[in-house]
C-alpha cells in the first residue's frame, strides 16, 4: 500500500514537472515588457482548462477507474500547468496599482475563457 502511494506521488510529480515546464515556455513566448496585461497567465489557464476538459472526458470514455492517468495528466500536468495563484496575485496587483478596470477585465476574461475551455474540451472529445 505504501509503495503504491509513493508511486502515485512520483506520477503526480512527473506530470507536474511537464506542466510547469510548458507553463514557463508559454510565459517566455508571450512575455512583453511593454504590455501590462498578463497574457501568458490567461493563455495558460485557458489552455489548461481546455486540456483538462479533453483529458477528463477522454479518460471517462476509456477507463474511468484508471487512477494513474488521472494522477499523471489531471492532478500533475494540468495542476502544474495552470496558474491560479499567479492569476490571483496579478489581479491583486492590478487593484493595488489602481487599475480596477483591467483587474475586473482580467477576472472576467479568465473565468469566461476557463469555463469555455473546460466545456470546449469536453465537447471536442465527444465529437471524435
Coordinates of C-alpha atoms in Angstrom, one line a residue:
X1 CA 0.0 0.0 0.0
X2 CA 2.8 2.5 0.8
X3 CA 4.6 1.6 -2.3
X4 CA 1.5 2.3 -4.4
X5 CA 1.1 5.7 -2.7
X6 CA 4.8 6.5 -3.3
X7 CA 4.5 5.6 -7.0
X8 CA 1.4 7.9 -7.2
X9 CA 3.4 10.8 -5.8
X10 CA 6.0 10.1 -8.5
X11 CA 3.4 10.2 -11.3
X12 CA 2.0 13.4 -10.0
X13 CA 5.5 14.9 -9.8
X14 CA 6.3 13.9 -13.4
X15 CA 3.1 15.3 -14.7
X16 CA 3.6 18.5 -12.7
X17 CA 7.1 19.0 -13.9
X18 CA 6.0 18.7 -17.6
X19 CA 3.1 21.1 -17.0
X20 CA 5.3 23.6 -15.2
X21 CA 7.8 23.5 -18.0
X22 CA 5.2 24.1 -20.6
X23 CA 3.8 26.9 -18.5
X24 CA 7.2 28.5 -18.3
X25 CA 7.6 28.1 -22.1
X26 CA 4.3 30.0 -22.7
X27 CA 5.5 32.8 -20.4
X28 CA 8.8 33.1 -22.3
X29 CA 6.9 33.2 -25.6
X30 CA 4.3 35.7 -24.5
X31 CA 6.2 38.0 -22.2
X32 CA 6.3 41.6 -23.1
X33 CA 7.9 44.4 -21.1
X34 CA 5.7 47.0 -22.7
X35 CA 2.4 45.1 -22.2
X36 CA 1.0 45.3 -18.7
X37 CA -1.7 42.7 -19.3
X38 CA -0.8 39.1 -18.1
X39 CA -1.5 37.3 -21.4
X40 CA 0.7 34.4 -20.6
X41 CA -1.2 33.5 -17.4
X42 CA -4.5 33.9 -19.2
X43 CA -3.4 31.7 -22.1
X44 CA -2.0 29.0 -19.7
X45 CA -5.2 29.0 -17.7
X46 CA -7.4 28.7 -20.8
X47 CA -5.3 26.1 -22.4
X48 CA -5.0 24.2 -19.1
X49 CA -8.8 24.1 -18.8
X50 CA -9.2 23.1 -22.5
X51 CA -6.7 20.3 -22.0
X52 CA -8.4 19.3 -18.7
X53 CA -11.8 19.0 -20.4
X54 CA -10.3 16.9 -23.2
X55 CA -8.4 14.5 -20.9
X56 CA -11.1 14.2 -18.3
X57 CA -13.7 13.2 -20.9
X58 CA -11.4 11.0 -22.8
X59 CA -10.5 9.1 -19.6
X60 CA -14.2 8.8 -18.8
X61 CA -14.8 7.2 -22.1
X62 CA -11.8 4.9 -21.9
X63 CA -11.5 3.6 -18.4
X64 CA -12.9 5.8 -15.6
X65 CA -11.3 3.7 -12.9
X66 CA -7.7 4.3 -14.2
X67 CA -6.3 6.5 -11.4
X68 CA -2.8 6.5 -12.9
X69 CA -3.7 8.7 -15.9
X70 CA -5.8 11.0 -13.7
X71 CA -2.9 11.5 -11.3
X72 CA -0.4 12.0 -14.1
X73 CA -2.4 14.1 -16.5
X74 CA -5.1 15.9 -14.4
X75 CA -3.6 16.4 -11.0
X76 CA 0.0 16.5 -12.2
X77 CA 0.2 18.0 -15.6
X78 CA -2.9 20.3 -15.5
X79 CA -2.1 21.2 -11.9
X80 CA 1.4 22.2 -12.8
X81 CA 0.4 24.0 -16.0
X82 CA -2.5 26.2 -14.8
X83 CA -1.6 29.1 -12.7
X84 CA -4.5 30.2 -10.4
X85 CA -2.1 31.5 -7.7
X86 CA -0.4 33.7 -10.3
X87 CA -3.8 34.8 -11.6
X88 CA -4.8 35.8 -8.1
X89 CA -1.5 37.7 -7.5
X90 CA -1.8 39.5 -10.8
X91 CA -5.3 40.5 -10.1
X92 CA -4.4 41.9 -6.7
X93 CA -1.6 43.8 -8.3
X94 CA -4.0 45.5 -10.7
X95 CA -6.1 46.6 -7.8
X96 CA -3.1 47.8 -5.7
X97 CA -2.0 49.9 -8.7
X98 CA -5.4 51.4 -9.1
X99 CA -6.1 49.7 -12.4
X100 CA -9.5 48.5 -11.4
X101 CA -10.9 48.2 -14.9
X102 CA -8.0 46.0 -16.0
X103 CA -8.4 43.9 -12.9
X104 CA -12.1 43.3 -13.4
X105 CA -11.5 42.6 -17.2
X106 CA -8.8 40.1 -16.3
X107 CA -11.0 38.3 -13.8
X108 CA -14.0 38.2 -16.2
X109 CA -11.8 37.0 -19.2
X110 CA -10.2 34.3 -17.0
X111 CA -13.5 33.0 -15.8
X112 CA -15.2 33.0 -19.1
X113 CA -12.3 31.5 -21.1
X114 CA -11.5 28.9 -18.5
X115 CA -15.1 27.7 -18.3
X116 CA -15.3 27.8 -22.1
X117 CA -12.1 25.8 -22.2
X118 CA -13.5 23.0 -20.0
X119 CA -16.7 23.0 -22.0
X120 CA -15.0 23.0 -25.4
X121 CA -12.5 20.3 -24.3
X122 CA -15.4 18.1 -23.2
X123 CA -17.2 18.6 -26.5
X124 CA -14.1 18.0 -28.6
X125 CA -13.5 14.6 -27.1
X126 CA -17.2 13.6 -27.6
X127 CA -17.1 14.6 -31.3
X128 CA -14.4 12.0 -32.2

